[in-house]
Backbone as CSV, one residue per row, in Angstrom:
resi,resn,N_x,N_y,N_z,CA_x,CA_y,CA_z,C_x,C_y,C_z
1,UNK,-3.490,-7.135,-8.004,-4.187,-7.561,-6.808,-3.320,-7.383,-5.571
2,UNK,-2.283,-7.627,-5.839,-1.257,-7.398,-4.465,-1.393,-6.049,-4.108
3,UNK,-1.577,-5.244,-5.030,-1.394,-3.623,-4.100,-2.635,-3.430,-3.594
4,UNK,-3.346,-4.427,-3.885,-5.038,-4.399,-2.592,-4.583,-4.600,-1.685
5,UNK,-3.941,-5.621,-1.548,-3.276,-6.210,-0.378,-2.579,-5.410,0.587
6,UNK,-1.859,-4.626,-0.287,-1.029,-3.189,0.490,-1.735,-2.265,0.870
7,UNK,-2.771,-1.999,0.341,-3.774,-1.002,0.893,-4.433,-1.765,2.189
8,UNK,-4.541,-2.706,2.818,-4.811,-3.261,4.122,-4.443,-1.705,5.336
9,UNK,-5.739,-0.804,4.731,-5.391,0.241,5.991,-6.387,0.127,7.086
10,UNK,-5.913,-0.406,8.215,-6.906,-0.383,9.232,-7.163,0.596,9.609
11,UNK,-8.533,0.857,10.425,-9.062,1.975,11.095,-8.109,1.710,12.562
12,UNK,-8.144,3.321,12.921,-7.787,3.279,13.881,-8.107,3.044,15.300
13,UNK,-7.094,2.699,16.833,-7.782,2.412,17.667,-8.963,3.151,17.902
14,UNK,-9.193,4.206,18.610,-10.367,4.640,18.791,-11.683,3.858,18.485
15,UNK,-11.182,3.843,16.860,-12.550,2.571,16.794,-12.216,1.537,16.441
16,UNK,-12.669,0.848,17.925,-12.403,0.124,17.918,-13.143,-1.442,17.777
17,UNK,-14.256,-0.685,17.140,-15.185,-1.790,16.400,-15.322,-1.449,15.264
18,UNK,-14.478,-2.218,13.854,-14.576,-2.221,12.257,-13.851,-2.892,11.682
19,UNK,-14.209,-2.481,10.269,-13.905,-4.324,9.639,-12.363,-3.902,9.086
20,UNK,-11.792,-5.031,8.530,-10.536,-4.265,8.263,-9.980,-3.145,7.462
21,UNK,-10.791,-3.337,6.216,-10.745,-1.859,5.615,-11.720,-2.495,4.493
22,UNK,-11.836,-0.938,4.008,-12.789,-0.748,2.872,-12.750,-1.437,1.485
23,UNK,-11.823,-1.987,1.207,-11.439,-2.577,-0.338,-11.703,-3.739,-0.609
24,UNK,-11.891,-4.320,-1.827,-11.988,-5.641,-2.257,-11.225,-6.945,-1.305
25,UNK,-11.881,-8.040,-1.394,-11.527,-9.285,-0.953,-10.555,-9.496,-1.490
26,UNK,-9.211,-9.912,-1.077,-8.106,-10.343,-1.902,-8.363,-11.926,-2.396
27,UNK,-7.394,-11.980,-3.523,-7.271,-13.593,-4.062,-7.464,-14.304,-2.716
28,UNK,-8.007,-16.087,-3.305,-8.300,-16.784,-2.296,-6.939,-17.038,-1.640
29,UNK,-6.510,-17.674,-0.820,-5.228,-18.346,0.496,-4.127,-16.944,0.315
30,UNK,-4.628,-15.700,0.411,-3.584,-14.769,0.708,-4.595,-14.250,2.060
31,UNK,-3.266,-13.585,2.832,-3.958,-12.963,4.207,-2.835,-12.431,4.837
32,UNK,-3.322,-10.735,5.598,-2.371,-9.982,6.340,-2.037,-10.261,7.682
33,UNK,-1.111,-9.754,8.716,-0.749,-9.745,9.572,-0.816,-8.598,10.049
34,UNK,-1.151,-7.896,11.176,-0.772,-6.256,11.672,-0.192,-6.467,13.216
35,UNK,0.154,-5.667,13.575,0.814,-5.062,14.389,1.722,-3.283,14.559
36,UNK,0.510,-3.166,15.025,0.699,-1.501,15.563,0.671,-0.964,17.059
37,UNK,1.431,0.396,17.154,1.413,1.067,18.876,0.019,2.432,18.126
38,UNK,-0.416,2.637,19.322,-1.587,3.810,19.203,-1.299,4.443,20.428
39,UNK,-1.441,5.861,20.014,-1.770,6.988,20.825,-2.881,7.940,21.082
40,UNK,-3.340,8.208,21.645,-4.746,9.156,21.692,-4.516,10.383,22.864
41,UNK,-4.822,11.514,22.452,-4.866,12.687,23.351,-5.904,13.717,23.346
42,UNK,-6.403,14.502,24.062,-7.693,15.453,24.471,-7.323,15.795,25.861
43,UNK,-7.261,17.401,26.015,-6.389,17.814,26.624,-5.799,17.026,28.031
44,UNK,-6.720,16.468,28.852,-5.509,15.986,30.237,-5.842,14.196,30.265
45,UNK,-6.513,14.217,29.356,-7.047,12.232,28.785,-5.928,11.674,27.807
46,UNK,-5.444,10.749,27.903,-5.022,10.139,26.742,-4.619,8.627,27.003
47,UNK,-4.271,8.148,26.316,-4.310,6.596,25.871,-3.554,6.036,25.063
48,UNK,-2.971,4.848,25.344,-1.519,4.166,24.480,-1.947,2.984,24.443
49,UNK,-1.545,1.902,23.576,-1.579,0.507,23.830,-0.927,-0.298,22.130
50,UNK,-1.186,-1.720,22.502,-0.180,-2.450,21.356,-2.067,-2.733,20.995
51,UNK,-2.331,-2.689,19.412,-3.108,-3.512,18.867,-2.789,-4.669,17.370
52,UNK,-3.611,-5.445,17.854,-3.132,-6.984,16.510,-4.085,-6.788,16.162
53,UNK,-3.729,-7.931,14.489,-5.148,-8.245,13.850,-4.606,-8.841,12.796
54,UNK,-5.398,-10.338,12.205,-4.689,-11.025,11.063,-6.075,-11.321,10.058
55,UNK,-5.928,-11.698,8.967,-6.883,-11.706,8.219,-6.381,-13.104,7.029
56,UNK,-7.433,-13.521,6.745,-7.278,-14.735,5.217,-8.257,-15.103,4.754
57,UNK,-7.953,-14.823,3.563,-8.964,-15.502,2.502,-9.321,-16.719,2.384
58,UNK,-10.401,-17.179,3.264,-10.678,-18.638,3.319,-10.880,-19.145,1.902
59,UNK,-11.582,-18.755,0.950,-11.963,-19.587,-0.293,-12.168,-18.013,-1.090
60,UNK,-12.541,-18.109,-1.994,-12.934,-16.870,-3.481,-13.931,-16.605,-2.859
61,UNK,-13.995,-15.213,-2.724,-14.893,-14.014,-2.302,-15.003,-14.059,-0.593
62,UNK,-14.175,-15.081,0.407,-14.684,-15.185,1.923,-13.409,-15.023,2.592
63,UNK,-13.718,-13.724,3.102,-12.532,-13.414,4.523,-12.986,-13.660,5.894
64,UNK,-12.118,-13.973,6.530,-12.087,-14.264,7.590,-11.027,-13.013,8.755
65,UNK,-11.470,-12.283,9.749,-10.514,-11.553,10.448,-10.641,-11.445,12.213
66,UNK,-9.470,-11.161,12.463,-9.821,-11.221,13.718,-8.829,-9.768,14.389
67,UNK,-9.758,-8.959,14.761,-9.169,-7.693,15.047,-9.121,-6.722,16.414
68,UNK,-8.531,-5.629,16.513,-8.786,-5.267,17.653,-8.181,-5.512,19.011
69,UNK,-7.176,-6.912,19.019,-6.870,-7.458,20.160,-5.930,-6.967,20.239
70,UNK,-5.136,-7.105,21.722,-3.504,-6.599,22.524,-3.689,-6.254,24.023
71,UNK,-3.237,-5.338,23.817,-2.409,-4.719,25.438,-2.798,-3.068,25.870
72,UNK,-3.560,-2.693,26.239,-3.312,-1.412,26.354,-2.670,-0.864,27.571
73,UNK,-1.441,0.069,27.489,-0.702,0.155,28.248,-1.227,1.286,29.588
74,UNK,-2.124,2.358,28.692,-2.894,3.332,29.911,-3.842,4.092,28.961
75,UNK,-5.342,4.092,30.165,-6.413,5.132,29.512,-6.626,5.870,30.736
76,UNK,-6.345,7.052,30.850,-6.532,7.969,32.205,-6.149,9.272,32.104
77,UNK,-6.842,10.038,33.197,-6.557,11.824,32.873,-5.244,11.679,33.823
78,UNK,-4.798,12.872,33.245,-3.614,13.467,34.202,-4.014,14.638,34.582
79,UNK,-4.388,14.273,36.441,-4.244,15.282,37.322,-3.883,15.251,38.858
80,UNK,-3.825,15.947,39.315,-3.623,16.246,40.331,-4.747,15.373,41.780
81,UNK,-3.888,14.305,41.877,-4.945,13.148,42.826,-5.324,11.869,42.046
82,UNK,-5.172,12.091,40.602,-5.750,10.748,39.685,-4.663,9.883,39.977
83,UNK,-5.351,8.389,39.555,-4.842,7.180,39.969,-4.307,6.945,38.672
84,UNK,-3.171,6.179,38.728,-2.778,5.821,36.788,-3.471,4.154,37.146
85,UNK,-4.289,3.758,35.209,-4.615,2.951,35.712,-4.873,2.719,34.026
86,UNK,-6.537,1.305,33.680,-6.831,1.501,32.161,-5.686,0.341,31.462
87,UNK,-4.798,-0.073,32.578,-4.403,-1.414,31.707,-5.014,-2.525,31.397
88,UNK,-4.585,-3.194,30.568,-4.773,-4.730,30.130,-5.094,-5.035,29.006
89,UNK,-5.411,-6.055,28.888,-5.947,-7.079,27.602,-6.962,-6.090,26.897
90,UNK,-7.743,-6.152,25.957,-8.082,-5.450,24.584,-9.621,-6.742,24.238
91,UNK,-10.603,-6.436,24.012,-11.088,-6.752,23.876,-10.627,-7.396,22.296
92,UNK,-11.349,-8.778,21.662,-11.180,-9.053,20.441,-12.536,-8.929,19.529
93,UNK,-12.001,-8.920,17.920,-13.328,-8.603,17.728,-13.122,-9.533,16.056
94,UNK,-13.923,-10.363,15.784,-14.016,-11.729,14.863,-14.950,-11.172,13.831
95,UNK,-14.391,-11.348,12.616,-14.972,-10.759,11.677,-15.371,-11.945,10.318
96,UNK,-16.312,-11.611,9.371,-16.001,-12.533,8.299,-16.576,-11.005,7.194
97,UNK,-16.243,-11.392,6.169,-16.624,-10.620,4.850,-16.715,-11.334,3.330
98,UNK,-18.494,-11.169,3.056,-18.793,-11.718,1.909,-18.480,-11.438,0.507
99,UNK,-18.202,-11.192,-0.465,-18.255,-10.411,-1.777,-19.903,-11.168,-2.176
100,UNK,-20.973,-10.599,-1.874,-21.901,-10.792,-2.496,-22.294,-10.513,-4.425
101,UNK,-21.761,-9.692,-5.015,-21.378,-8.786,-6.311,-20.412,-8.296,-6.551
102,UNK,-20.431,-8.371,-7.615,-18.885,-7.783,-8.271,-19.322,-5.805,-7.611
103,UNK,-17.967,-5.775,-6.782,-18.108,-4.265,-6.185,-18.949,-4.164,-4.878
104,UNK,-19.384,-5.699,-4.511,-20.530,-5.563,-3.086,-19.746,-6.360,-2.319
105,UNK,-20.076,-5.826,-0.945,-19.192,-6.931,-0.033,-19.957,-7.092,1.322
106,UNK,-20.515,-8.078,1.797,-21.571,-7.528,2.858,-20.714,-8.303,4.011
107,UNK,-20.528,-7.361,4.749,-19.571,-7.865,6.461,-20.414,-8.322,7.868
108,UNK,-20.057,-9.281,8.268,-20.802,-8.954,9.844,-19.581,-9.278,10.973
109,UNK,-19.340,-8.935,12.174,-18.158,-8.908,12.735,-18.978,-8.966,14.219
110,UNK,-18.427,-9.582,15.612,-18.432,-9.764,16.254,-17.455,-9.496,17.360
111,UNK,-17.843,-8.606,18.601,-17.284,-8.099,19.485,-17.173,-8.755,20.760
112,UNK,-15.864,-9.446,21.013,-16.252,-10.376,22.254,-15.483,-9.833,23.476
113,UNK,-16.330,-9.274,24.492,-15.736,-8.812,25.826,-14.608,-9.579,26.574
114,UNK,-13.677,-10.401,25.337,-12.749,-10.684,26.168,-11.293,-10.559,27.405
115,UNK,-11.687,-9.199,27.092,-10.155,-7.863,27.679,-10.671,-7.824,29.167
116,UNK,-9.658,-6.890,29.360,-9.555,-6.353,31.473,-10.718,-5.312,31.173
117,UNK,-11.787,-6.136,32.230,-12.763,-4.623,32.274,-13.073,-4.547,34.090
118,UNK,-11.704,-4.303,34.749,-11.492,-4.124,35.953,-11.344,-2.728,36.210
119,UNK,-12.128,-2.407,37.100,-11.748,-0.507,37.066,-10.835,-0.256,38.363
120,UNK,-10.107,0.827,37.860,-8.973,1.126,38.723,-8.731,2.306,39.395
121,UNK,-9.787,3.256,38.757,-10.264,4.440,39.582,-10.506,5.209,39.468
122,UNK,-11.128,6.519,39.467,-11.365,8.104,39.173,-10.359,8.522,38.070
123,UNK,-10.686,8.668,36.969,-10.130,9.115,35.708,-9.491,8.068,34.717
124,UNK,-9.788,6.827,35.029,-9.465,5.398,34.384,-10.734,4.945,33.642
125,UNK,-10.333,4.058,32.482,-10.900,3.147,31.684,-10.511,2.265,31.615
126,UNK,-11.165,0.927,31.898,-10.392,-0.247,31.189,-10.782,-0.782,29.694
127,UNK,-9.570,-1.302,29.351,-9.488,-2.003,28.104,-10.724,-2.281,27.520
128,UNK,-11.532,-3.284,28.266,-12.489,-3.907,27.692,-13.990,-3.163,28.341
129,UNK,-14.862,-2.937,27.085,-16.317,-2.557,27.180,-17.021,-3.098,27.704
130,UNK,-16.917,-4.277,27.657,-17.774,-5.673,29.007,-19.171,-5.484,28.088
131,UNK,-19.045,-5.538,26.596,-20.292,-5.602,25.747,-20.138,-6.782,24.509
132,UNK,-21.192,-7.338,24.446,-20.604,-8.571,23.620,-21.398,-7.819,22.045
133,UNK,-21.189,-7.193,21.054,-21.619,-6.174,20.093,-21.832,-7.154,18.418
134,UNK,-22.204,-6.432,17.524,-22.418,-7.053,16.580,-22.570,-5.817,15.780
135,UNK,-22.029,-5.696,14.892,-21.390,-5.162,13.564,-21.975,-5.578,12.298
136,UNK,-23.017,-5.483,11.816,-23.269,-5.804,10.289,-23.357,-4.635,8.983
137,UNK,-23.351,-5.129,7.722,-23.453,-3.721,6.907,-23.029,-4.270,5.346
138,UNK,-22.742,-3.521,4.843,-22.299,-3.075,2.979,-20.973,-2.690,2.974
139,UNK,-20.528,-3.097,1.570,-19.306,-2.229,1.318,-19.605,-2.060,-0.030
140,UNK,-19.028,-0.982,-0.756,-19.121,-0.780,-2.037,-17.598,0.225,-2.457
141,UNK,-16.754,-0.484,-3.525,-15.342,-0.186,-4.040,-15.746,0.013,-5.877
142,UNK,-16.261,0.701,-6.132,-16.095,1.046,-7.492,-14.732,0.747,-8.314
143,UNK,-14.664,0.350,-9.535,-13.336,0.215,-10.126,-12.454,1.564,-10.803
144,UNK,-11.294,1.721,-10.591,-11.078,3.519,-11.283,-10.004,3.460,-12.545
145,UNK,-10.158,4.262,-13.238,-9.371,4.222,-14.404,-7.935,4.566,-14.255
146,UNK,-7.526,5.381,-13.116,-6.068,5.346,-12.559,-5.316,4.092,-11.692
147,UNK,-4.656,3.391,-12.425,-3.648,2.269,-12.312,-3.759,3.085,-10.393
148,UNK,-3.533,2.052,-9.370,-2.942,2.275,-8.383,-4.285,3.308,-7.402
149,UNK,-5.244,3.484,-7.518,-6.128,4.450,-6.889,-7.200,3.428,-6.790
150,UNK,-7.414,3.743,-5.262,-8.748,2.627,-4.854,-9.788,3.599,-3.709
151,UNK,-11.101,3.343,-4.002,-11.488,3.884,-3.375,-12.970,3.063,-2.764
152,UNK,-12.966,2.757,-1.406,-13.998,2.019,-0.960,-14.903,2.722,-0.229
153,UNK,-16.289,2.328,0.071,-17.379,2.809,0.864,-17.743,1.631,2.151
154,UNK,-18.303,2.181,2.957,-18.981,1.420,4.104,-19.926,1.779,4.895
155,UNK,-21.579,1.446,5.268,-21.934,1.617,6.020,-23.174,-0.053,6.190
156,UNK,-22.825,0.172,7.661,-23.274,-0.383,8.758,-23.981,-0.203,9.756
157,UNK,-24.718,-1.227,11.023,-25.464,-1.141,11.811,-24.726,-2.010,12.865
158,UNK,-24.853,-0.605,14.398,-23.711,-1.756,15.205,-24.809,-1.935,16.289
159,UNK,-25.171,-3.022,17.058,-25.770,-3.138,17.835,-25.418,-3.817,19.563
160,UNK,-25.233,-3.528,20.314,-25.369,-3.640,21.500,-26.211,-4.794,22.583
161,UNK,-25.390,-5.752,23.078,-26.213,-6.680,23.950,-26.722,-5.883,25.239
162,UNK,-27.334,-5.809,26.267,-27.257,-5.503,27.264,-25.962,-5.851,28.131
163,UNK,-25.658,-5.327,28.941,-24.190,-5.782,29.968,-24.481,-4.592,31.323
164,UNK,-24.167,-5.043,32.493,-24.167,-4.351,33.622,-25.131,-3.618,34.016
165,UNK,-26.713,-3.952,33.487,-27.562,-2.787,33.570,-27.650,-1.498,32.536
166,UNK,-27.013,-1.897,31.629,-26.842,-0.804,30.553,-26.640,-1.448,28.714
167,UNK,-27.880,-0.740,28.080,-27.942,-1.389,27.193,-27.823,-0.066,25.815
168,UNK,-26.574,0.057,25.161,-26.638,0.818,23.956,-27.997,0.972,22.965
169,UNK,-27.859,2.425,22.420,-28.528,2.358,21.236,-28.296,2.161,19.901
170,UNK,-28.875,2.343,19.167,-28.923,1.543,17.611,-27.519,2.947,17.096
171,UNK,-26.731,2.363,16.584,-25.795,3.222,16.050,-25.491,2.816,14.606
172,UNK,-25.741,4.106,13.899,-25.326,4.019,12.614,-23.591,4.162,12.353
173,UNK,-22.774,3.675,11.114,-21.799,3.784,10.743,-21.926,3.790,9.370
174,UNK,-21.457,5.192,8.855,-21.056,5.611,7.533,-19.129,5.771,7.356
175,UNK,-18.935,5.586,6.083,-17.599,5.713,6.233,-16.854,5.866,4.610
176,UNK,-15.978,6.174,4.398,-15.277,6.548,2.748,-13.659,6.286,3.604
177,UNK,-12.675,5.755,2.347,-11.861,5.657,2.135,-10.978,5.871,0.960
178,UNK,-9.500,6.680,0.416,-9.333,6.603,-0.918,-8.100,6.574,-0.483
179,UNK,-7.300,6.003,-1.629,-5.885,5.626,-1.584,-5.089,5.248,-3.040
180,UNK,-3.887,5.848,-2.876,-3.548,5.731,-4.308,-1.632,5.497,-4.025
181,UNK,-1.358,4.526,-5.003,-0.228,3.590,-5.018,0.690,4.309,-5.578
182,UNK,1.605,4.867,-5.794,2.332,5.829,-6.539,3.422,4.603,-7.054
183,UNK,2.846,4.511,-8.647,3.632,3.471,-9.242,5.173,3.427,-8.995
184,UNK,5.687,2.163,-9.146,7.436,1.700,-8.975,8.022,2.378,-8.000
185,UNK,7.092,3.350,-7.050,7.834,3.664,-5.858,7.015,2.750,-4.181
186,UNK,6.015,2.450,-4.638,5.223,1.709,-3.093,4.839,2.161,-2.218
187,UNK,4.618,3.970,-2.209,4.281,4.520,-1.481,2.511,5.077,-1.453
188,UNK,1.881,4.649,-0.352,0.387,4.983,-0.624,0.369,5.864,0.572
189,UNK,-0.158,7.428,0.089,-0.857,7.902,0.651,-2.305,7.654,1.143
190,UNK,-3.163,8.070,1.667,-4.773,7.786,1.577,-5.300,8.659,2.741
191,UNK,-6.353,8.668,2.595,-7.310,9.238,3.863,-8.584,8.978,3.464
192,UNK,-9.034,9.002,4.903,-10.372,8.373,4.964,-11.586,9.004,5.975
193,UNK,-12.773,8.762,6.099,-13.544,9.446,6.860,-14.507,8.662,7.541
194,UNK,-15.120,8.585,8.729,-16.326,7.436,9.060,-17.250,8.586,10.362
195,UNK,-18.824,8.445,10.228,-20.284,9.676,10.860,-20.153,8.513,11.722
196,UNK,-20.634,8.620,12.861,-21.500,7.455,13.813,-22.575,8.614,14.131
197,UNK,-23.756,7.634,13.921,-24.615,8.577,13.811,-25.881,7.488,15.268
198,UNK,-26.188,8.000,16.507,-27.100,7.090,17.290,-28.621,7.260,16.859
199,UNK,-28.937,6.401,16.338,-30.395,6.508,15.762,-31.382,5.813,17.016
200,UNK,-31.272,5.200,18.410,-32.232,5.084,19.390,-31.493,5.509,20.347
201,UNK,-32.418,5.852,21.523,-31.644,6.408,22.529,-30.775,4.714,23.689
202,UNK,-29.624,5.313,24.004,-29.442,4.390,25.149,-30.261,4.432,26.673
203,UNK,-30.421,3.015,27.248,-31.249,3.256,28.465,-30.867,2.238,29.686
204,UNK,-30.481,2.494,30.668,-30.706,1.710,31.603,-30.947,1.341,32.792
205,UNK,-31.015,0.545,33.729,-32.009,-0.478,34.791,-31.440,-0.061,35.879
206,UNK,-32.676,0.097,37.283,-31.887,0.487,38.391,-32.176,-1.220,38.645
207,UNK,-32.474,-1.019,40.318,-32.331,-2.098,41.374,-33.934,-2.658,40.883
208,UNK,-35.036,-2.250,40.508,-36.480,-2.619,40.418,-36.577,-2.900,38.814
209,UNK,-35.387,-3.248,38.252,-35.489,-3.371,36.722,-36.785,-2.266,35.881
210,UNK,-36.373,-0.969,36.138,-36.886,-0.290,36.023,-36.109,0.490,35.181
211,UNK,-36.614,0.899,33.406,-35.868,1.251,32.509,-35.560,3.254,32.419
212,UNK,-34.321,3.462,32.595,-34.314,5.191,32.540,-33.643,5.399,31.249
213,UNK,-33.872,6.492,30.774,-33.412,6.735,29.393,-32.304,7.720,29.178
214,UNK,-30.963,7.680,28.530,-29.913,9.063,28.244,-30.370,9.641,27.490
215,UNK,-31.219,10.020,26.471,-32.160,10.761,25.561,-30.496,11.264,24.707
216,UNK,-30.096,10.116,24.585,-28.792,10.388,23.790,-28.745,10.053,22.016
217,UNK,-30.254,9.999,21.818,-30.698,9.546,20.390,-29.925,10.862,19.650
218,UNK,-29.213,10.780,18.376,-29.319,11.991,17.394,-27.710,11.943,17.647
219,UNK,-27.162,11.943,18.827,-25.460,12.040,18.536,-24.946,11.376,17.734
220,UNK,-23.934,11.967,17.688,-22.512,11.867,16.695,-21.547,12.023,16.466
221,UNK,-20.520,11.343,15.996,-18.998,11.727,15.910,-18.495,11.195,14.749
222,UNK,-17.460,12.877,14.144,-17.167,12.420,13.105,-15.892,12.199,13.410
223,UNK,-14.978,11.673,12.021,-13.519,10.797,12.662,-12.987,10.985,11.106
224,UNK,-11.619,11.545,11.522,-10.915,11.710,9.549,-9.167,11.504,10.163
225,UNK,-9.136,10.282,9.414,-7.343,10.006,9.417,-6.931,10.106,7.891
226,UNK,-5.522,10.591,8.181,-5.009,10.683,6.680,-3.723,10.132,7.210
227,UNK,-2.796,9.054,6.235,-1.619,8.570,6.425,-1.211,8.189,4.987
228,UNK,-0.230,7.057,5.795,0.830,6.375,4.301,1.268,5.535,4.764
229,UNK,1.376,4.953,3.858,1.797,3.186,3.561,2.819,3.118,2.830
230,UNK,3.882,2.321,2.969,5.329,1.916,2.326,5.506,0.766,2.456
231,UNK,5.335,-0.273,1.250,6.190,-1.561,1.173,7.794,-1.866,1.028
232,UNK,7.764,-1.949,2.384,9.778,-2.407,2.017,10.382,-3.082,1.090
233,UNK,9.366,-4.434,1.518,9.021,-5.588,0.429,8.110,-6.302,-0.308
234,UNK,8.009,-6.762,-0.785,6.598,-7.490,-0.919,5.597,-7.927,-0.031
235,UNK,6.463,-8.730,1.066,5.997,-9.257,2.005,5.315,-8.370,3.178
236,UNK,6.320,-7.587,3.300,6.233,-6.259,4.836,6.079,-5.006,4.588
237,UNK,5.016,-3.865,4.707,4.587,-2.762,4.233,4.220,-2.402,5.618
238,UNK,4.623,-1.427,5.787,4.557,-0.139,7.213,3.812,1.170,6.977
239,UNK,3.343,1.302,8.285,2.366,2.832,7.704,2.403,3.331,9.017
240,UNK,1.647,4.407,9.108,1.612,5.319,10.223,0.277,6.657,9.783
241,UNK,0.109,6.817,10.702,-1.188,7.883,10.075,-1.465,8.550,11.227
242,UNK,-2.462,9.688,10.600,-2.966,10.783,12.112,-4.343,10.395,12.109
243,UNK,-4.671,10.944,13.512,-6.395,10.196,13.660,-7.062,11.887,14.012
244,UNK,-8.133,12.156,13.572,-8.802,12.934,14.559,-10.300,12.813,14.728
245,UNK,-10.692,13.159,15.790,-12.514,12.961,16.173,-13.000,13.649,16.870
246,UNK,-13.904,14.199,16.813,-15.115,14.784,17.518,-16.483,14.537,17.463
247,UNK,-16.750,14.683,19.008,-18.363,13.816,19.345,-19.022,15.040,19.456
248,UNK,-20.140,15.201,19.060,-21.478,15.958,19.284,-22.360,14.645,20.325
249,UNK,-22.032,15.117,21.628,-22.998,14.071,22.039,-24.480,15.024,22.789
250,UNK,-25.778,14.375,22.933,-26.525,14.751,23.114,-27.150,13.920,24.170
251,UNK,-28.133,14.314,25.440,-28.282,13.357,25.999,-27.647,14.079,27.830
252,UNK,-28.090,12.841,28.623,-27.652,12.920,29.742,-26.289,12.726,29.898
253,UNK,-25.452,13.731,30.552,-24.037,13.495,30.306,-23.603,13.233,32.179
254,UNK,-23.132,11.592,32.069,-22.403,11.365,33.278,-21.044,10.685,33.025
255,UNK,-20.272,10.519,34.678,-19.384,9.793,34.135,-19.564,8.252,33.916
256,UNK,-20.513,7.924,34.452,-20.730,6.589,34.569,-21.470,6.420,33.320
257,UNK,-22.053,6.985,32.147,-22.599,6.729,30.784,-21.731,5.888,30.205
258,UNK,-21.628,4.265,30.112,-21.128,3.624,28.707,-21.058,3.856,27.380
259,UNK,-21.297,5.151,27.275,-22.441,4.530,25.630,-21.915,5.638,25.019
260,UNK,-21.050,6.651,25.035,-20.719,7.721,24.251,-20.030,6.820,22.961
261,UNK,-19.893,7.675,22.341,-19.712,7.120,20.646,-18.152,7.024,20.310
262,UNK,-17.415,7.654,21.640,-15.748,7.623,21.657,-15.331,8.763,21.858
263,UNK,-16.112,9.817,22.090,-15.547,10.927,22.229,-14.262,12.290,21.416
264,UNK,-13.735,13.205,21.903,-12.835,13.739,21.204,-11.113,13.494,21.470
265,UNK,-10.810,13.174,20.156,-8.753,13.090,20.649,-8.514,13.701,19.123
266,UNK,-7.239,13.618,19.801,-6.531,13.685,18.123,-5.094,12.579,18.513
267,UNK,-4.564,12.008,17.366,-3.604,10.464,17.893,-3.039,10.016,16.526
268,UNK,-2.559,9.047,17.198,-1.127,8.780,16.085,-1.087,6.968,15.874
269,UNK,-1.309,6.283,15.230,-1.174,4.955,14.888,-0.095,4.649,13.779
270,UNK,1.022,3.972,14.430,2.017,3.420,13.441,1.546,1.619,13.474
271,UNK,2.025,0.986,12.347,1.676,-0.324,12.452,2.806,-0.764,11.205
272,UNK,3.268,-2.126,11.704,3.719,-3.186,10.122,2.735,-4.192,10.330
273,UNK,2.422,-4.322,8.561,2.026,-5.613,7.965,2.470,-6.011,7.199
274,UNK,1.974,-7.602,7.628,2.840,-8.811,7.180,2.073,-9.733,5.692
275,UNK,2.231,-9.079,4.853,1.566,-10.415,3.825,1.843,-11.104,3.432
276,UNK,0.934,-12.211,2.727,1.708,-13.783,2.501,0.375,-14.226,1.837
């Protein structure tokens, strides 16, 4: 059960709405710690920041997590006249996860606009989405006949409050994960994959509450990290991994659109976790 525990591979920033990872609920009163730096790049865009996230097994079969939160240090293009800007606080995002069946795990998670969503200027993002979101769905981890190899499934439905005159559409989340422990040495490779797929279009309100539509129904972005995991000790296991993504988006394309699915980078997430 502990090398479940070690497999604690979070998704990366980019997305930055999901549950902690794909695998079984650990034993009851055990729970991780993270702390990681993230990078993101697409050619003159890119993005850095510190993200947290801790997790515990309240009772047999019920987690509790809270993810997503920190510091982001900058989201902005580099050019010629751009403002540097895209700091602050990190939105948080509160999770719980059921084991409904042996091999079922049904999640719902909560996105709270608590971060800097102050804008700072022409080629800036801030931290926070200024969307209060909701995350529900399945998991399914089959058991495997190789000691040390785990492999989990996920899909979900993320949904969107209204905020600022702008209200998301229905977005699907599919996703696979596999990972394997390379006995008496502690080293886990893994990689993983997750579709966002927008199944309604996004739409929103001028001054006469009058509804316009991005006819952004049908987009998508796919997203594939592959890394590794090393336990020093029992306690403290470190990883690092590559991220990459690309959006097929469809739809009215502005800069002022909220609602793209995250767009294209390719990026780098190192992190230690802490178990206990």
């Amino acid at each position: 059960m502990f090398k479940k525990i070690l497999l604690a591979l979070a998704m990366f920033a980019g997305a930055s709405f999901a549950t902690w990872d794909y695998y079984p609920i650990p034993d009851s009163s055990h729970g991780s710690v993270e702390a990681g730096l993230y990078y993101d790049k697409d050619h003159r865009w890119s993005q850095a920041g510190l993200k947290m996230g801790a997790r515990f097994t309240m009772i047999k079969s019920l987690e509790i997590a809270f993810t997503g939160w920190g510091y982001q240090f900058w989201n902005e293009e580099d050019c010629s006249g751009c403002v540097n800007g895209g700091d602050g606080l990190r939105d948080l995002t509160i999770g719980g996860r059921f084991e409904i069946a042996p091999m079922i795990t049904a999640f719902l998670d909560f996105n709270l606009p608590v971060g800097d969503d102050e804008y700072d200027g022409a080629g800036t993002n801030p931290p926070s989405s200024g969307e209060f979101s909701i995350y529900a769905g399945a998991q399914f981890s089959a058991p495997t006949k190789m000691d040390g190899l785990l492999f989990g499934t996920e899909a979900g439905f993320l949904w969107g409050f209204e905020h600022d005159n702008h209200e998301r559409g229905l977005d699907i989340h599919v996703g696979a994960e596999v990972g394997y422990t390379i006995p008496k040495v502690g080293l886990t490779p893994y990689i993983g994959m997750l579709l966002k797929f927008r199944l309604s279009e996004s739409v929103w309100y001028d001054g006469n509450d009058t509804e316009h539509g991005y006819a952004d129904r049908r987009s998508r972005q796919y997203n594939l990290w592959m890394g590794i995991a090393y336990d020093i000790t029992p306690m403290i296991t470190v990883k690092g991994q590559f991220i990459f993504r690309n959006e097929k988006y469809k739809g009215v394309w502005t800069d002022g659109n909220p609602h793209h699915l995250g767009g294209d980078a390719n990026g780098l997430y190192m992190a230690a976790v802490f178990n206990f």
